[in-house]
PDB file of C-alpha atoms in Angstrom:
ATOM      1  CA  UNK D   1     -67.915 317.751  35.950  1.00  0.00           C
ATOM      2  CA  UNK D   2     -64.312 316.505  36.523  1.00  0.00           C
ATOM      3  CA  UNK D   3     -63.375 314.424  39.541  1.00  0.00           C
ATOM      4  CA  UNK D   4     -59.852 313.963  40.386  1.00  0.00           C
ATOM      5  CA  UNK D   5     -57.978 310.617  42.676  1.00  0.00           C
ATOM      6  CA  UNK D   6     -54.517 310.697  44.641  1.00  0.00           C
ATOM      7  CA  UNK D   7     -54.749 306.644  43.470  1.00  0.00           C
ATOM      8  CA  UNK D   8     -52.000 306.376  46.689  1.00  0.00           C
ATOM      9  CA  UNK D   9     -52.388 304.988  49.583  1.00  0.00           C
ATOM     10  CA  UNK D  10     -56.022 303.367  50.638  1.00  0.00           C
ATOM     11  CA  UNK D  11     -57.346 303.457  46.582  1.00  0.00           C
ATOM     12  CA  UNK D  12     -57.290 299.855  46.501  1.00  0.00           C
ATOM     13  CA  UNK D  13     -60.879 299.559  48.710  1.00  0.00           C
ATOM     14  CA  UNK D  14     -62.812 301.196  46.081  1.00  0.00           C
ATOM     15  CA  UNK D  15     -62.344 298.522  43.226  1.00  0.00           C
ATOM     16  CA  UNK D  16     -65.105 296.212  44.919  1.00  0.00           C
ATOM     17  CA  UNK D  17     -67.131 299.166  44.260  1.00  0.00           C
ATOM     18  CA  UNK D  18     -67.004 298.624  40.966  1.00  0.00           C
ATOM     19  CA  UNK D  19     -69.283 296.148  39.016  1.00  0.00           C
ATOM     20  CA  UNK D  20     -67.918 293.060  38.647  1.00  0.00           C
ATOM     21  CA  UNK D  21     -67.644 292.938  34.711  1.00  0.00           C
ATOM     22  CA  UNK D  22     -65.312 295.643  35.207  1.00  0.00           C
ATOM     23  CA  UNK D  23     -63.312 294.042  38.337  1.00  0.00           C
ATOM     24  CA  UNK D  24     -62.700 290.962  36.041  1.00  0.00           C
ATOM     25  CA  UNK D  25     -61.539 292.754  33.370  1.00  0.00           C
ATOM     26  CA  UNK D  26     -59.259 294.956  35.824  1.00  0.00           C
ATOM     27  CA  UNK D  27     -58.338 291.549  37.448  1.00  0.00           C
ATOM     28  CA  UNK D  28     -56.508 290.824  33.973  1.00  0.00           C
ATOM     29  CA  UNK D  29     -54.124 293.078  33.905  1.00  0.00           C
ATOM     30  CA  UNK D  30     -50.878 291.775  35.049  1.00  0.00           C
ATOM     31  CA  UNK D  31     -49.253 295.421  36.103  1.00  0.00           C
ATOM     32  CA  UNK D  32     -50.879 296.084  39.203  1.00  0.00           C
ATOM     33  CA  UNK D  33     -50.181 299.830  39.291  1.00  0.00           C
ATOM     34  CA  UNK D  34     -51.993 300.097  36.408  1.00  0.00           C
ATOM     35  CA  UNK D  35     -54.880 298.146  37.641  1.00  0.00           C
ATOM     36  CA  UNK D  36     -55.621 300.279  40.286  1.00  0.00           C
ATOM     37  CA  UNK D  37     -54.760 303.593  39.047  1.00  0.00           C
ATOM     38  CA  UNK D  38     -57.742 302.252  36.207  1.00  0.00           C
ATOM     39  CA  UNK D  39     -59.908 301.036  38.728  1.00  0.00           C
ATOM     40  CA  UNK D  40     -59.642 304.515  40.426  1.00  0.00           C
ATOM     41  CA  UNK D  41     -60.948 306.154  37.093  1.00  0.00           C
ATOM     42  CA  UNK D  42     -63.602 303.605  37.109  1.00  0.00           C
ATOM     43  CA  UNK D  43     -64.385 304.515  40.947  1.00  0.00           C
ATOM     44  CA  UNK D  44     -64.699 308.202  39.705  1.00  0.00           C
ATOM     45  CA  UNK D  45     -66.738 307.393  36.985  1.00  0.00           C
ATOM     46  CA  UNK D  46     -69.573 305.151  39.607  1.00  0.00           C
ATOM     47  CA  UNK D  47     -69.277 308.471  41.884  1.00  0.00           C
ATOM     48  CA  UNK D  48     -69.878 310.971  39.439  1.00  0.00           C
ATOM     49  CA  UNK D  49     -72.945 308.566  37.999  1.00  0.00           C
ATOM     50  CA  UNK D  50     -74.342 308.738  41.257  1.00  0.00           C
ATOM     51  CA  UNK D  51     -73.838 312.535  42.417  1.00  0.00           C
ATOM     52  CA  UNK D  52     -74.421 313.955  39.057  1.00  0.00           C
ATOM     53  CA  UNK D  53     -76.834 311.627  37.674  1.00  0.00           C
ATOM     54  CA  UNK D  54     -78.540 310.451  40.339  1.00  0.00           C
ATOM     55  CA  UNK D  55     -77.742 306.700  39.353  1.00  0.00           C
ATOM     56  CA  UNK D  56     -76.525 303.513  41.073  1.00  0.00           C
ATOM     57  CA  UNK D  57     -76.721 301.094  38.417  1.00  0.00           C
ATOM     58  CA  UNK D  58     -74.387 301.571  35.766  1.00  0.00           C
ATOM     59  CA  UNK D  59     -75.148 301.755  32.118  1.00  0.00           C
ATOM     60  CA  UNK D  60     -74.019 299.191  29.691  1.00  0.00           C
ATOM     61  CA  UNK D  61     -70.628 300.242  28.478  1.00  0.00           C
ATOM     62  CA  UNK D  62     -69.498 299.392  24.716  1.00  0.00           C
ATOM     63  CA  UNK D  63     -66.480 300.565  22.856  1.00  0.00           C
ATOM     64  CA  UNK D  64     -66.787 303.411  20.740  1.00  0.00           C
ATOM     65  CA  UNK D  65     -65.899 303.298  17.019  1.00  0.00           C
ATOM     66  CA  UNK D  66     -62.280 303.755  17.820  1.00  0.00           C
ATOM     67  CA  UNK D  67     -62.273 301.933  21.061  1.00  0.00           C
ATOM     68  CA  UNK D  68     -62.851 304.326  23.423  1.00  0.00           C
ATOM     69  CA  UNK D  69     -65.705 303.248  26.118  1.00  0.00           C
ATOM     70  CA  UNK D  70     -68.654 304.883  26.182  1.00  0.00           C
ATOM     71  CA  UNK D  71     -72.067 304.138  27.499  1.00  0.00           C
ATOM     72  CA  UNK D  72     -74.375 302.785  25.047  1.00  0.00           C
ATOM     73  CA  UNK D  73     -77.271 305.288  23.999  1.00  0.00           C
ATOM     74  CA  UNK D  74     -80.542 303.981  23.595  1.00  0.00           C
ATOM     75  CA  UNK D  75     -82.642 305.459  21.407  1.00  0.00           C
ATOM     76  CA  UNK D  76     -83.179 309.356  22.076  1.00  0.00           C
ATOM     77  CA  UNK D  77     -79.702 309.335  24.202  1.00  0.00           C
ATOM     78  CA  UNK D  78     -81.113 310.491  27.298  1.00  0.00           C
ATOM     79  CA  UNK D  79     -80.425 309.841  30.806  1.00  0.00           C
ATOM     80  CA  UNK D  80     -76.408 308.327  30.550  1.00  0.00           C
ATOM     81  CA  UNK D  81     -73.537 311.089  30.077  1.00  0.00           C
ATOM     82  CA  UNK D  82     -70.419 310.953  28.204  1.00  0.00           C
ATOM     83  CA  UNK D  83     -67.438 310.633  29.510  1.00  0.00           C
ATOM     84  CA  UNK D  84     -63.491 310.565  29.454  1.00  0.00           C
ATOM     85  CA  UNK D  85     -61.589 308.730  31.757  1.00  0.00           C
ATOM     86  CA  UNK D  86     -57.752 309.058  32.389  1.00  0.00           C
ATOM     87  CA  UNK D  87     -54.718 307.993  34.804  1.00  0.00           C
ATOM     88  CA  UNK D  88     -51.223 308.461  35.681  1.00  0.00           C
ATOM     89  CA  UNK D  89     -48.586 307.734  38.020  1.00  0.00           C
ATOM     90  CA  UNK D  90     -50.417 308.446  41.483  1.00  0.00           C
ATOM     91  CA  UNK D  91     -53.643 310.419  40.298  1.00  0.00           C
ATOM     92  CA  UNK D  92     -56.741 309.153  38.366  1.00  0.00           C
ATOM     93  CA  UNK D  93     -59.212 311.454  36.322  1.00  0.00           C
ATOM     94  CA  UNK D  94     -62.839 311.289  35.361  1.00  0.00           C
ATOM     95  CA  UNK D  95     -65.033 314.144  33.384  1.00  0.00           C
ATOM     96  CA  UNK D  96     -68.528 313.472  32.590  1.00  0.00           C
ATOM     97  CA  UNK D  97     -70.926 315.741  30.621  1.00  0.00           C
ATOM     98  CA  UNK D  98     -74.168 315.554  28.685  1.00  0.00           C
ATOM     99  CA  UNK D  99     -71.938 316.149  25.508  1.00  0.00           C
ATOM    100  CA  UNK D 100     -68.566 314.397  23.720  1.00  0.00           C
ATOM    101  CA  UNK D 101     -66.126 315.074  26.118  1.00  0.00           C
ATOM    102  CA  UNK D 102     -62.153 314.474  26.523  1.00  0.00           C
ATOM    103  CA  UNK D 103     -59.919 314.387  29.480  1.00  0.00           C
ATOM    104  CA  UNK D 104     -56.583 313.550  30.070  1.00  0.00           C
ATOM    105  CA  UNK D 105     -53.683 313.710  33.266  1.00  0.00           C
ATOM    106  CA  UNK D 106     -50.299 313.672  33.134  1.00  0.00           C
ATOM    107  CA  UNK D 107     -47.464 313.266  35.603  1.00  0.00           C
ATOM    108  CA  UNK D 108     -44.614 316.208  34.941  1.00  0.00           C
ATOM    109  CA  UNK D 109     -41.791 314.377  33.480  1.00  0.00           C
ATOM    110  CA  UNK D 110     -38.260 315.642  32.637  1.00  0.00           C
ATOM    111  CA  UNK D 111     -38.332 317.590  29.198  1.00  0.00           C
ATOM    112  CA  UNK D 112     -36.989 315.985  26.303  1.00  0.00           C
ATOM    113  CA  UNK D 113     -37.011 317.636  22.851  1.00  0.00           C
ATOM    114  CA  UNK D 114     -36.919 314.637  20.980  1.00  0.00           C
ATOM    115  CA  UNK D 115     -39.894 313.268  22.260  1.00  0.00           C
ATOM    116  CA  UNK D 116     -41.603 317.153  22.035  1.00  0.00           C
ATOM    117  CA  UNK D 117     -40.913 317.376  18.432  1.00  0.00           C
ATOM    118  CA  UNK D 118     -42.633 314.696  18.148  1.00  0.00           C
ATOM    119  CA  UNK D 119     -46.679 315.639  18.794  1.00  0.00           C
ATOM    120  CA  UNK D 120     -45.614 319.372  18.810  1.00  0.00           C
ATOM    121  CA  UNK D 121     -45.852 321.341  14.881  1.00  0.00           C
ATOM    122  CA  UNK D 122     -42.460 323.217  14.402  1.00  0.00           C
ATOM    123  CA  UNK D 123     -44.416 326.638  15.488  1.00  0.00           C
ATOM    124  CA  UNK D 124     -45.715 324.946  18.797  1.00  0.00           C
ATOM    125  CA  UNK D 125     -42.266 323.977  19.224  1.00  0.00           C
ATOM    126  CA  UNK D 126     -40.552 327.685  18.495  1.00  0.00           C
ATOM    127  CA  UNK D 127     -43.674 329.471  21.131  1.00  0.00           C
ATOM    128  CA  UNK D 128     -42.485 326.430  24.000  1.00  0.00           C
ATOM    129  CA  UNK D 129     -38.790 327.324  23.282  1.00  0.00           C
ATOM    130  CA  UNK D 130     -40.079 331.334  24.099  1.00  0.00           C
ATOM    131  CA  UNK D 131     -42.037 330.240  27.426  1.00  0.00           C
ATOM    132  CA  UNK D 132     -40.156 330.903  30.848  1.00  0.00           C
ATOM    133  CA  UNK D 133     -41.280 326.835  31.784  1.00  0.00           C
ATOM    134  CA  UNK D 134     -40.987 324.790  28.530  1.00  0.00           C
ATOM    135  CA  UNK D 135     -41.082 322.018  29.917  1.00  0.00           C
ATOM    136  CA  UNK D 136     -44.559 322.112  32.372  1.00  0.00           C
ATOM    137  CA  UNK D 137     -45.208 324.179  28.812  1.00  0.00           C
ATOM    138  CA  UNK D 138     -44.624 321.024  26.554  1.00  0.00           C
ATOM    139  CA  UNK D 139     -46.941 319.014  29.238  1.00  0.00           C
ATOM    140  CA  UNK D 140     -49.678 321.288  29.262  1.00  0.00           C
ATOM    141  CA  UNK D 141     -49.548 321.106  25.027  1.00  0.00           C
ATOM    142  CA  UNK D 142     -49.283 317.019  25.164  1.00  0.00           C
ATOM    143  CA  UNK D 143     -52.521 316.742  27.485  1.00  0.00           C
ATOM    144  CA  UNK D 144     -54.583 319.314  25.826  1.00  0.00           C
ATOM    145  CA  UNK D 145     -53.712 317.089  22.770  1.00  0.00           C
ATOM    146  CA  UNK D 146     -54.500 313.541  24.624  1.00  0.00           C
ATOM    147  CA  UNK D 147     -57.984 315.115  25.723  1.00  0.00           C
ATOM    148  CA  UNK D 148     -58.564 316.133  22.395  1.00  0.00           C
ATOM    149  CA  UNK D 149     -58.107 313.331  20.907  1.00  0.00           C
ATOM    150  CA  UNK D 150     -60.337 311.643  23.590  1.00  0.00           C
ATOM    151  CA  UNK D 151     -62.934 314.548  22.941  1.00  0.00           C
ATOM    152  CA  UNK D 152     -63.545 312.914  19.512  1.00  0.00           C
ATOM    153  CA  UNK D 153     -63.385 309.565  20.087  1.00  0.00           C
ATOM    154  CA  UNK D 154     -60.266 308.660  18.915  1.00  0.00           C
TER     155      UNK D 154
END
């Protein structure tokens, strides 16, 4: 399931929904856009819990092998889902599954082919250059990649 956040406008009441291990940690961060648009992920992540899981505690989290949070699996795994958690400038994202899973947002910024060339191989690059929108194009390539990534754990 994937839940989606506008993180503008009246966002900032759902962090005390959160447990407080995770409002401290939030509470740390000195950019305050930041904090909430991760706080709104968090939210998601408490909602989905409850509406797909049927839970209102919330499983221990730990960090994965590469640092990516994840809640910790007891043994047999059942009963917590995965999950990938992502934000941007004004939106916050949350998928959870009973498998791996990756997820990632982006805002649409202005194209810039330096920056493309970058995470794109030189035949990505040549099929966005062919596209009638390269640059949503170049977006679309750079999230699929971010959720990847997140997908394994990375």
């Amino acid at each position: 399931m994937i839940y989606l956040m506008d993180t503008d406008g009246e966002a900032q009441g759902l962090l005390p929904l959160l447990p407080s291990w995770k409002r401290e940690r939030l509470e740390k961060l000195k950019n305050e856009k930041a904090r909430l648009q991760s706080g709104c992920a968090w939210a998601l992540l408490g909602y989905g819990l409850k509406t797909e899981y049927g839970r209102t505690d919330w499983p221990p989290v730990e960090l994965g092998v590469h640092g990516k949070p994840e809640f910790r699996r007891e043994e047999g795994g059942l009963g917590v889902p995965f999950f990938s958690l992502s934000h941007t400038d004004g939106a916050a994202m949350c998928a959870l599954d009973d498998g791996p899973v990756g997820a990632d947002i982006q805002k649409i910024v202005p194209f810039r082919e330096r920056t493309v060339r970058r995470y794109a191989s030189e035949r990505e690059w040549r099929a966005l250059t062919l596209l009638p929108d390269p640059e949503r194009a170049a977006i679309r390539l750079w999230t699929f990649k971010e959720a990847y990534v997140k997908y394994q754990g990375t």
